[in-house]
Short mmCIF file of C-alpha atoms and ligand atoms in Angstrom, two decimals:
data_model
loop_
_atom_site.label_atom_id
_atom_site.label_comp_id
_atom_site.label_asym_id
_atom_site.label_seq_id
_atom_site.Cartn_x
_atom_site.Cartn_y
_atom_site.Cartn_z
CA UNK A 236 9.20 -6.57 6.83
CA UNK A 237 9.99 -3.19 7.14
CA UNK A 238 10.24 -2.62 3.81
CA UNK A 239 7.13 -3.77 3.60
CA UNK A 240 5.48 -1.22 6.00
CA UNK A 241 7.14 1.46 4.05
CA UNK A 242 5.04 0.12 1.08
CA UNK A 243 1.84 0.37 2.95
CA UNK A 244 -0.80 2.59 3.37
CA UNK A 245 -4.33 2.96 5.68
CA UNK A 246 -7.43 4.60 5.37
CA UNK A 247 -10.58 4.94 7.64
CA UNK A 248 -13.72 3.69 5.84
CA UNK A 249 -16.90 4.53 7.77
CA UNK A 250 -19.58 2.26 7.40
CA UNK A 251 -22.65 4.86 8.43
CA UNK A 252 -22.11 7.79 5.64
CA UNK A 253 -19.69 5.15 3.26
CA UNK A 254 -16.91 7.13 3.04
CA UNK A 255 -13.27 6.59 2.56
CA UNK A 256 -10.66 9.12 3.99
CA UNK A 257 -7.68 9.77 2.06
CA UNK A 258 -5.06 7.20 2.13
CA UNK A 259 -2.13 7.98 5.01
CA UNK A 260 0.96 6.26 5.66
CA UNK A 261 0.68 4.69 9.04
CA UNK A 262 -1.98 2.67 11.34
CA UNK A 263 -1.68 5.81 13.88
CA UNK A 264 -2.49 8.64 11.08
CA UNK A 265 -5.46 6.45 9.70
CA UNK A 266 -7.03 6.32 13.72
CA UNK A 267 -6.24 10.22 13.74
CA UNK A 268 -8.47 10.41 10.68
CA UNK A 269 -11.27 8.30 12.15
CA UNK A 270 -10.89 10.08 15.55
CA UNK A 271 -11.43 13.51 13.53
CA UNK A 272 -14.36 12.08 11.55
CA UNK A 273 -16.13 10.71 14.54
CA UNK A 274 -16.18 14.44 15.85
CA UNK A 275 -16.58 16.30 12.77
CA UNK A 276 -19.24 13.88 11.03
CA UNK A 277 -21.09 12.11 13.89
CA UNK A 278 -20.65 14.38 17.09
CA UNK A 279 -18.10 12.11 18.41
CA UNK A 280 -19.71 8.91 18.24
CA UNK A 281 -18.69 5.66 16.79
CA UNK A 282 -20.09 4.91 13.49
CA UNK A 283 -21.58 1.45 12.60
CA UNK A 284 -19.26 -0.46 10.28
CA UNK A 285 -16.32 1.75 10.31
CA UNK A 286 -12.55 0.49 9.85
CA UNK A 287 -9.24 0.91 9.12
CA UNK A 288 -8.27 -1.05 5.45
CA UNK A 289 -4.73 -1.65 5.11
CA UNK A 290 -3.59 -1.46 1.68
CA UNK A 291 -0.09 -2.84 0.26
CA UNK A 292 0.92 -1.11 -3.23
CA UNK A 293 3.99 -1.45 -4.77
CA UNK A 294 5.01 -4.56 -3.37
CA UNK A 295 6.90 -7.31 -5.77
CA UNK A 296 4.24 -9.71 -4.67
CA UNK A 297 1.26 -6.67 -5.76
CA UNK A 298 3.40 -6.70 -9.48
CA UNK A 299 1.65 -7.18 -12.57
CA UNK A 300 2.99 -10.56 -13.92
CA UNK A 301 3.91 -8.79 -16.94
CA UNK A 302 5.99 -6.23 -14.79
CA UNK A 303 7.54 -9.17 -13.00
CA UNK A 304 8.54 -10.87 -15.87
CA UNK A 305 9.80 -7.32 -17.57
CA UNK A 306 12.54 -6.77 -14.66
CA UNK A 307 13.64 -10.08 -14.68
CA UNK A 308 14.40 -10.17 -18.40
CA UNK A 309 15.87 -6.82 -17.76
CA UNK A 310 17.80 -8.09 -15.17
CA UNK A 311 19.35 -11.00 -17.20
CA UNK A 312 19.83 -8.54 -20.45
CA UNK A 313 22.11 -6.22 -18.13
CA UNK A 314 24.13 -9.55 -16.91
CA UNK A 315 24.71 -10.88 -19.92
CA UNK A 316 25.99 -7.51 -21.08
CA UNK A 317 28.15 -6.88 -17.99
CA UNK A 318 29.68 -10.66 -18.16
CA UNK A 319 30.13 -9.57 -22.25
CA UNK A 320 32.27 -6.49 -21.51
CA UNK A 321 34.01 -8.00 -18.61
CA UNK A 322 35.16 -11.79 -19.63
ZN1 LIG B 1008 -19.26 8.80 8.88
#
């Protein structure tokens, strides 16, 4: 699970100019940002529609198939090589 946090990342989308902020690495930065833009953009009010979007890159279960599939055959090449050398 932790791992998994590590992994993701938030961003404030506001709903009334349809903006995205740049992507931060916890929950707490991404309310900074939307705190900031409701000053900065609407005079400190709450824009309709706006939210914080969690994204999860990275993650085995995010993988391309392909990718997946890749490591694994990597991971049985380097086995078979290791149980080669050593039995
Ligand atoms: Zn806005």
């Amino acid at each position: 699970m932790r791992r998994e946090l590590e992994m993701a990342s938030y961003s404030h989308w506001c709903g009334a100019c349809r903006t995205t902020s740049e992507r931060v690495r916890t929950h707490a930065e991404a309310l900074e940002a939307q705190a900031g833009h409701r000053v900065g953009a609407h005079g400190g009010r709450i824009p309709v529609g706006e939210r914080i979007d969690l994204h999860r890159t990275e993650g085995w279960g995010d993988a391309d198939p392909t990718e997946r599939w890749i490591t694994v055959i990597l991971a049985a090449v380097a086995l078979l090589v290791f149980a080669y050398n050593v039995l």
